[in-house]
mmCIF file of C-alpha atoms in Angstrom:
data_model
loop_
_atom_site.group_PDB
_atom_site.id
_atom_site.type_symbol
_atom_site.label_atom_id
_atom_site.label_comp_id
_atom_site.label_asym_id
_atom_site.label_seq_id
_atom_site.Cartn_x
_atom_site.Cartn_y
_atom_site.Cartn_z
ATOM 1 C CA UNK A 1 -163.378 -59.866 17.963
ATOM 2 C CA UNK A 2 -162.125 -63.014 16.405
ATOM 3 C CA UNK A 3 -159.133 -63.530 13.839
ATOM 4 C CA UNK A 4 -161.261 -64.494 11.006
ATOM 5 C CA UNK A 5 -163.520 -61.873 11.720
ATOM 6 C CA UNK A 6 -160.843 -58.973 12.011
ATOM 7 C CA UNK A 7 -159.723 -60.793 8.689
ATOM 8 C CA UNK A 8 -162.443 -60.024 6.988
ATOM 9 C CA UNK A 9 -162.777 -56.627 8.328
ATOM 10 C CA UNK A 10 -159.092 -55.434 7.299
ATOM 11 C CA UNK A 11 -159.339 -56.855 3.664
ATOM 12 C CA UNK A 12 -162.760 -54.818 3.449
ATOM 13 C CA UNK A 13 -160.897 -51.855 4.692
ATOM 14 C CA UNK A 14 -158.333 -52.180 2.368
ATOM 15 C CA UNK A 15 -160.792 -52.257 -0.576
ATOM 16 C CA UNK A 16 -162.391 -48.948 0.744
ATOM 17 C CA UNK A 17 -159.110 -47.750 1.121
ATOM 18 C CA UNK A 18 -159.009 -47.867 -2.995
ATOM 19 C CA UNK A 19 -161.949 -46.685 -3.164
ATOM 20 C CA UNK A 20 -161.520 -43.350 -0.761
ATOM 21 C CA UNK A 21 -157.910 -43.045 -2.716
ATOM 22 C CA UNK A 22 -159.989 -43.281 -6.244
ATOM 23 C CA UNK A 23 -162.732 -40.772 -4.522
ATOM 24 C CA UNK A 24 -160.268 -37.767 -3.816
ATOM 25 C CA UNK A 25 -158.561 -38.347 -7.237
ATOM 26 C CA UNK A 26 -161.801 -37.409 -8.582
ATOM 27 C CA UNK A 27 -162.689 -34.784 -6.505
ATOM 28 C CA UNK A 28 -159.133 -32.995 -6.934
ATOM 29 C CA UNK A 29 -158.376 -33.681 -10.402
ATOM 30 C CA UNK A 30 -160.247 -31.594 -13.256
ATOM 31 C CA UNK A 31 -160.598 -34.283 -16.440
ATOM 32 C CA UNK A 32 -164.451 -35.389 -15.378
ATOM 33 C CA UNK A 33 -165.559 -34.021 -19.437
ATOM 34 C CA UNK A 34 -163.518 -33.253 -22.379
ATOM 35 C CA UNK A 35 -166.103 -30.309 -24.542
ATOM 36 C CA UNK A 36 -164.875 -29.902 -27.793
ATOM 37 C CA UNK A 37 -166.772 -26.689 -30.500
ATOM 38 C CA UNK A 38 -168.388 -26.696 -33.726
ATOM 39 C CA UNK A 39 -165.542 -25.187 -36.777
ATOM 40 C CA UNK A 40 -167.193 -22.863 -39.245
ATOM 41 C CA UNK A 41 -164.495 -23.672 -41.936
ATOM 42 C CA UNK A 42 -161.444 -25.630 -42.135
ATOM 43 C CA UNK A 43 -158.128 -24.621 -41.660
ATOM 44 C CA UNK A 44 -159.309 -23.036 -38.605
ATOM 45 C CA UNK A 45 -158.300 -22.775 -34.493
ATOM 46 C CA UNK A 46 -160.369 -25.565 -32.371
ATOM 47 C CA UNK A 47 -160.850 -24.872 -28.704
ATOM 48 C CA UNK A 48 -160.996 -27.996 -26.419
ATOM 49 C CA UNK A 49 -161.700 -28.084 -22.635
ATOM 50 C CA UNK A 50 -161.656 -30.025 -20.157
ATOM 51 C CA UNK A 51 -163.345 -29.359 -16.512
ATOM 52 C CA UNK A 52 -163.896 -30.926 -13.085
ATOM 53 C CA UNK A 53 -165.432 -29.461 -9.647
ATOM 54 C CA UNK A 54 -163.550 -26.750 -9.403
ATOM 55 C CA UNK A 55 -161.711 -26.046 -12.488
ATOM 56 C CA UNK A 56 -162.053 -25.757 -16.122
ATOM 57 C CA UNK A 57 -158.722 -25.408 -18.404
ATOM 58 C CA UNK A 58 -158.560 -24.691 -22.359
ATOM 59 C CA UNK A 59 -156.308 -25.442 -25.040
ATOM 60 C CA UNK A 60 -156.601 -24.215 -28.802
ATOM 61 C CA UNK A 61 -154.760 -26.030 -31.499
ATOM 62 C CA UNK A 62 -155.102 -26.185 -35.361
ATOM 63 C CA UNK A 63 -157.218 -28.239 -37.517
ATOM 64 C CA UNK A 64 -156.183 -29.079 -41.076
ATOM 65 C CA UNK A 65 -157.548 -32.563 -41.622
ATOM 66 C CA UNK A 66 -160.285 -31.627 -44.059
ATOM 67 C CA UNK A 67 -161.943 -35.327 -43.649
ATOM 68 C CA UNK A 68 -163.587 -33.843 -40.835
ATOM 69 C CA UNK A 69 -166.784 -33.685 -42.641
ATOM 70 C CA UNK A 70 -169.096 -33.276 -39.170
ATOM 71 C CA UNK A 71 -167.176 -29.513 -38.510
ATOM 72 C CA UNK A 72 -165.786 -30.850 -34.954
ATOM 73 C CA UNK A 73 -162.447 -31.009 -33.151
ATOM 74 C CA UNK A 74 -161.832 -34.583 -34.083
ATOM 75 C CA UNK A 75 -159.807 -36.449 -31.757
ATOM 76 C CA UNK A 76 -158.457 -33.811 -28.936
ATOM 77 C CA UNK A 77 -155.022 -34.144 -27.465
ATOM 78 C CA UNK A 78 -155.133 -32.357 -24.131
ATOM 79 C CA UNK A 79 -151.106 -32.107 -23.844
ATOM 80 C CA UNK A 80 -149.351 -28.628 -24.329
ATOM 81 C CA UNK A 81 -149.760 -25.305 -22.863
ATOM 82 C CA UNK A 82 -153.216 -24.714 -21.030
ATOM 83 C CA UNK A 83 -155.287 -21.380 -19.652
ATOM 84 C CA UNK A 84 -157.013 -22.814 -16.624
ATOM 85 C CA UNK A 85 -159.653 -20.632 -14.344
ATOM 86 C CA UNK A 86 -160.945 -21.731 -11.086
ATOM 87 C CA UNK A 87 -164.794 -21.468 -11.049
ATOM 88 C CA UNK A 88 -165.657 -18.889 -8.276
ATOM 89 C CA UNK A 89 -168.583 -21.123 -6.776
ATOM 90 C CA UNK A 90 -169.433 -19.527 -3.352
ATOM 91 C CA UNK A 91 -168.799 -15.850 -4.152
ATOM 92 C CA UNK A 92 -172.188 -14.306 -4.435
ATOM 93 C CA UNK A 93 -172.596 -11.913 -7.334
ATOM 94 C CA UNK A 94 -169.777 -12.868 -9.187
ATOM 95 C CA UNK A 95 -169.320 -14.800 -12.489
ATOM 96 C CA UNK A 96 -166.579 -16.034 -14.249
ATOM 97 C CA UNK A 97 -166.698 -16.367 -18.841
ATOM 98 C CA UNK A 98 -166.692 -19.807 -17.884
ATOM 99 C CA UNK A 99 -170.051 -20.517 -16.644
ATOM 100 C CA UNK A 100 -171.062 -18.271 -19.015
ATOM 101 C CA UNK A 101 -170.494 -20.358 -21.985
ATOM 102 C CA UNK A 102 -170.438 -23.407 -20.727
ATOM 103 C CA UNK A 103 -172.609 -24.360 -17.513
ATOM 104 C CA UNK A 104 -175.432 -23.506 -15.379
ATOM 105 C CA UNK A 105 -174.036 -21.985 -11.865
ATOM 106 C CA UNK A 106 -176.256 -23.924 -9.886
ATOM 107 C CA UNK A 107 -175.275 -27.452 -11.653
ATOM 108 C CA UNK A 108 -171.591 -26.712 -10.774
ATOM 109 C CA UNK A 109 -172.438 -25.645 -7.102
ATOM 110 C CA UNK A 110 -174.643 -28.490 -6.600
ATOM 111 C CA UNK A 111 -171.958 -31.307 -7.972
ATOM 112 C CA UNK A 112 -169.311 -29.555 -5.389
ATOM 113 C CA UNK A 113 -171.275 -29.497 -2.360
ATOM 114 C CA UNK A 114 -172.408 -32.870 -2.742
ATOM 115 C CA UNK A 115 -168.724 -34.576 -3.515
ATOM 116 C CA UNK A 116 -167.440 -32.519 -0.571
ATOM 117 C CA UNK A 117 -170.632 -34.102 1.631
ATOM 118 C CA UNK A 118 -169.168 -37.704 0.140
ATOM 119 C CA UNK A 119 -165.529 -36.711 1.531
ATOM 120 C CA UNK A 120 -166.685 -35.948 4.640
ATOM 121 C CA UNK A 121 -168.740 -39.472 4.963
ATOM 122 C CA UNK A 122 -165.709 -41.154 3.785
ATOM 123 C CA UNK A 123 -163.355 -39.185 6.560
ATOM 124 C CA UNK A 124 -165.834 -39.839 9.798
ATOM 125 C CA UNK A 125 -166.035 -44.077 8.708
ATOM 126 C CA UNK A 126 -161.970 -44.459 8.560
ATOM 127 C CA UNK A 127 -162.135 -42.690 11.986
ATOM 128 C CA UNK A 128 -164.714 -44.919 13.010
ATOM 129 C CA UNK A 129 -162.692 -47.880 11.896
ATOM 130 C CA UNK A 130 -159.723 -47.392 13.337
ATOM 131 C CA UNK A 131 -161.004 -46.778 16.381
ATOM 132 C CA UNK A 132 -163.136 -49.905 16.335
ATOM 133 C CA UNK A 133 -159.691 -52.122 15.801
ATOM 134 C CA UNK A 134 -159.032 -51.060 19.439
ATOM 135 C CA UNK A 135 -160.691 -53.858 22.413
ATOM 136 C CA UNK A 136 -164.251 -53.469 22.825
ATOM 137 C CA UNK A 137 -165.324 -50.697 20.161
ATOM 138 C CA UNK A 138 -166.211 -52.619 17.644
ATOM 139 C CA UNK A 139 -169.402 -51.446 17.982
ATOM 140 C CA UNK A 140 -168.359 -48.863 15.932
ATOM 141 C CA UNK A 141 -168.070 -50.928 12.309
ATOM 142 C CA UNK A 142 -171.865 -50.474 11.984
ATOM 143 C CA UNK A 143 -171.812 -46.660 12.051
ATOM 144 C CA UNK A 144 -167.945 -46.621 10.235
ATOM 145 C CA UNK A 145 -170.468 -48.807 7.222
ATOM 146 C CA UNK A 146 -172.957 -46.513 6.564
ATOM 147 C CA UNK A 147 -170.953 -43.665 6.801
ATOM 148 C CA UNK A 148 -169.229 -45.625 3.633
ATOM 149 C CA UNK A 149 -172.456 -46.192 2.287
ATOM 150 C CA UNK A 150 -173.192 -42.758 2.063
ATOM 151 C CA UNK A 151 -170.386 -41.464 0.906
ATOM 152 C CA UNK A 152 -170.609 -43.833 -1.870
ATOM 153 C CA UNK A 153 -174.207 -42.309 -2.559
ATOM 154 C CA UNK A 154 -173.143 -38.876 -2.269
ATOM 155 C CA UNK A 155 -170.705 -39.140 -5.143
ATOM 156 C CA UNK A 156 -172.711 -41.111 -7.369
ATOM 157 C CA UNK A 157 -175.503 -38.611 -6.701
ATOM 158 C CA UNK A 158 -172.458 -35.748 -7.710
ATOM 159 C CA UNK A 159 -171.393 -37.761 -10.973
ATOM 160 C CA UNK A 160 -175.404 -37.534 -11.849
ATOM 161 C CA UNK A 161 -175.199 -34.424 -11.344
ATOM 162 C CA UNK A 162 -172.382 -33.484 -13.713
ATOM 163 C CA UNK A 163 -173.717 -35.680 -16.298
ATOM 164 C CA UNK A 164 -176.899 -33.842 -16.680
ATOM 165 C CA UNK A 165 -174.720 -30.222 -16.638
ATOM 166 C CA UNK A 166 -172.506 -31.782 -19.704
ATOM 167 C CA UNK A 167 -175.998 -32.449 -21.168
ATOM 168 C CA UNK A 168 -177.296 -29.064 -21.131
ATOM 169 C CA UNK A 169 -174.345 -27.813 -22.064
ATOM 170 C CA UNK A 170 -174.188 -29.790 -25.110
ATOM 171 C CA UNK A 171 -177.551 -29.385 -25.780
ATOM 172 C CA UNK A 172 -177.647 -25.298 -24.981
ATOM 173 C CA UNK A 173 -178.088 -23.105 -28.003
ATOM 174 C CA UNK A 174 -176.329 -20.698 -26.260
ATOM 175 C CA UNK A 175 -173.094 -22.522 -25.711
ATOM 176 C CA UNK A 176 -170.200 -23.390 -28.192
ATOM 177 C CA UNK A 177 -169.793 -27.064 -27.442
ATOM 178 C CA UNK A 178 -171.104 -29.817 -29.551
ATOM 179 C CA UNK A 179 -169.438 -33.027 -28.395
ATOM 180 C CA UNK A 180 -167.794 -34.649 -25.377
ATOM 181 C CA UNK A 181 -166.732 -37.671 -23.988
ATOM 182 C CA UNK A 182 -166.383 -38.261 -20.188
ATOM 183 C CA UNK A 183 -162.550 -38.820 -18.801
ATOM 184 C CA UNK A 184 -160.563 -40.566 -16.171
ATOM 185 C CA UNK A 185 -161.697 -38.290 -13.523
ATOM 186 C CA UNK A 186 -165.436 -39.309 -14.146
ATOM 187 C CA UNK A 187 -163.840 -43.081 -13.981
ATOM 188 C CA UNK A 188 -162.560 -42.455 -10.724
ATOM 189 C CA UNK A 189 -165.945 -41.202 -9.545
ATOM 190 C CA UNK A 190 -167.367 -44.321 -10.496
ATOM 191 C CA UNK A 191 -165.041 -46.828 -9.553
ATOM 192 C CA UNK A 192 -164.903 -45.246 -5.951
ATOM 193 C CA UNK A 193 -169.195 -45.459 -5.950
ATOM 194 C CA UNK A 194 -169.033 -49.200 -6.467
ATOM 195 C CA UNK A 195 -166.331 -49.723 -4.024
ATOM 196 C CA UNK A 196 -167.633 -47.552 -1.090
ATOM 197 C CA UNK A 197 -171.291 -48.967 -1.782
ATOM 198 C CA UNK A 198 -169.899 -52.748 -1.813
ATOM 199 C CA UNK A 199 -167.796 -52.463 0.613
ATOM 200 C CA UNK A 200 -170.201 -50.331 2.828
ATOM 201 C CA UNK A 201 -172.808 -52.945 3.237
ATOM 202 C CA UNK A 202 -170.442 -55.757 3.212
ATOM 203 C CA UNK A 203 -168.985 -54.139 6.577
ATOM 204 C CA UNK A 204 -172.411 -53.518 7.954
ATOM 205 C CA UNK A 205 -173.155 -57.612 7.133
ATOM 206 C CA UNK A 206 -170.170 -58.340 8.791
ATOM 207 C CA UNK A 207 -170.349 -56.395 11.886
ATOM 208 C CA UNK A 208 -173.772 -58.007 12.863
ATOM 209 C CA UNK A 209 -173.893 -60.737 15.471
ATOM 210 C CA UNK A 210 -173.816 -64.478 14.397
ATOM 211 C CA UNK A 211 -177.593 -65.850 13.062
ATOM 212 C CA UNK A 212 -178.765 -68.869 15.047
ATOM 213 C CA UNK A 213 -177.603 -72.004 13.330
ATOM 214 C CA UNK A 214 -181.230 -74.017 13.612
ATOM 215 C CA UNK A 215 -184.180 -72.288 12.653
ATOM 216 C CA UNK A 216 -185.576 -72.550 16.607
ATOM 217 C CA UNK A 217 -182.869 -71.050 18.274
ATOM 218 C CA UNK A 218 -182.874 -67.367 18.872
ATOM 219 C CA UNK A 219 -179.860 -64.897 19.186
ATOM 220 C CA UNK A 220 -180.126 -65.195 23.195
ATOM 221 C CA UNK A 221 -179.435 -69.264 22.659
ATOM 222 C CA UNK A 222 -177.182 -68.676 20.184
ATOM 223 C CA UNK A 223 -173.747 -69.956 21.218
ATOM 224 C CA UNK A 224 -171.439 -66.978 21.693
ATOM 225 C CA UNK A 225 -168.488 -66.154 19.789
ATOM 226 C CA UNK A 226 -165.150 -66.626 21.057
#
């Protein structure tokens, strides 16, 4: 492998390297949706949430600005004391208030399983690319850029995911929650997508073998690379 090459390679790395830092912040943290509830009067207690894979944590506060003429939370601060619950996604026959009255089991499950398929991806590439910095495995920077790719597909496939559940929660008759706005968690999610993806095929294009210069040449004639 060349200098300029191996350049290119570690700057590429270092960009995924942002973008597998930006992944597990997402995955870990729990401020993917903010859900705020409709007040029946003023003068009253709102309840604001916020939830991520694994988590969903409450906070009540009180509401006396009576220019809130559309009966919602207005602008939620998320600082202060909070009741968080874990959701209890693999336990079979168990359910927690929080799916409940807020999202479909299944949605939840699905959005998990999928960003913990996108960690994985992300894991078996940076083993592949380390090992391809050794002499003669760089052979290994094709597979190390798909598994990138993937990963990058698996956790915008997960944000989908969690974007349709806020959705139906919002519009479920059955829930509490009117409005919402997506948080830095979600960001992270996204950021890391674009990076992995980018970055992913840019690896793969830069791991192939040189293209013939003239248009009559063919790999075989190809000079090699030194």
């Amino acid at each position: 492998m060349d200098e300029g090459k191996a350049l290119k390679i570690r700057l590429t790395f270092s960009v995924i390297l942002v973008g597998i830092s930006l992944m597990f912040a997402a995955v870990v943290t729990d401020h993917w949706a903010v859900l705020s509830h409709r007040l029946e009067h003023y003068n009253s207690t709102c309840e604001a949430a916020h939830f991520g894979l694994w988590r969903l944590c409450t906070k009540q506060f009180y509401i006396q600005d009576k220019a809130t003429k559309e009966r919602s939370c207005g602008v939620i601060t998320l600082t202060g004391d909070r009741n968080c619950s874990y959701f209890k996604h693999f336990s079979p026959g168990q359910s927690t208030e929080i799916f409940e009255r807020t999202t479909q089991k299944e949605y939840s499950i699905s959005a998990a399983a999928i960003a913990i398929f996108s960690v994985g991806f992300a894991i078996i590439g940076t083993i592949c690319i380390l090992l391809s910095f050794r002499k003669k495995m760089d052979y290994l920077l094709k597979p190390a850029s798909m598994f990138y790719t993937f990963a990058g597909l698996c956790m915008i496939i997960s944000v989908e995911v969690m974007r349709q559940s806020v959705k139906r929660m919002i519009d479920s008759k059955e829930t509490i929650w009117i409005e919402y706005y997506y948080s830095w968690s979600f960001a992270c999610a996204c950021t890391s997508f674009v990076l992995l993806f980018i970055c992913g095929i840019a690896l793969l294009l830069i791991s192939l073998p040189r293209f013939p210069q003239n248009p009559w040449e063919s790999c075989m004639d190809a000079e090699p690379e030194h």
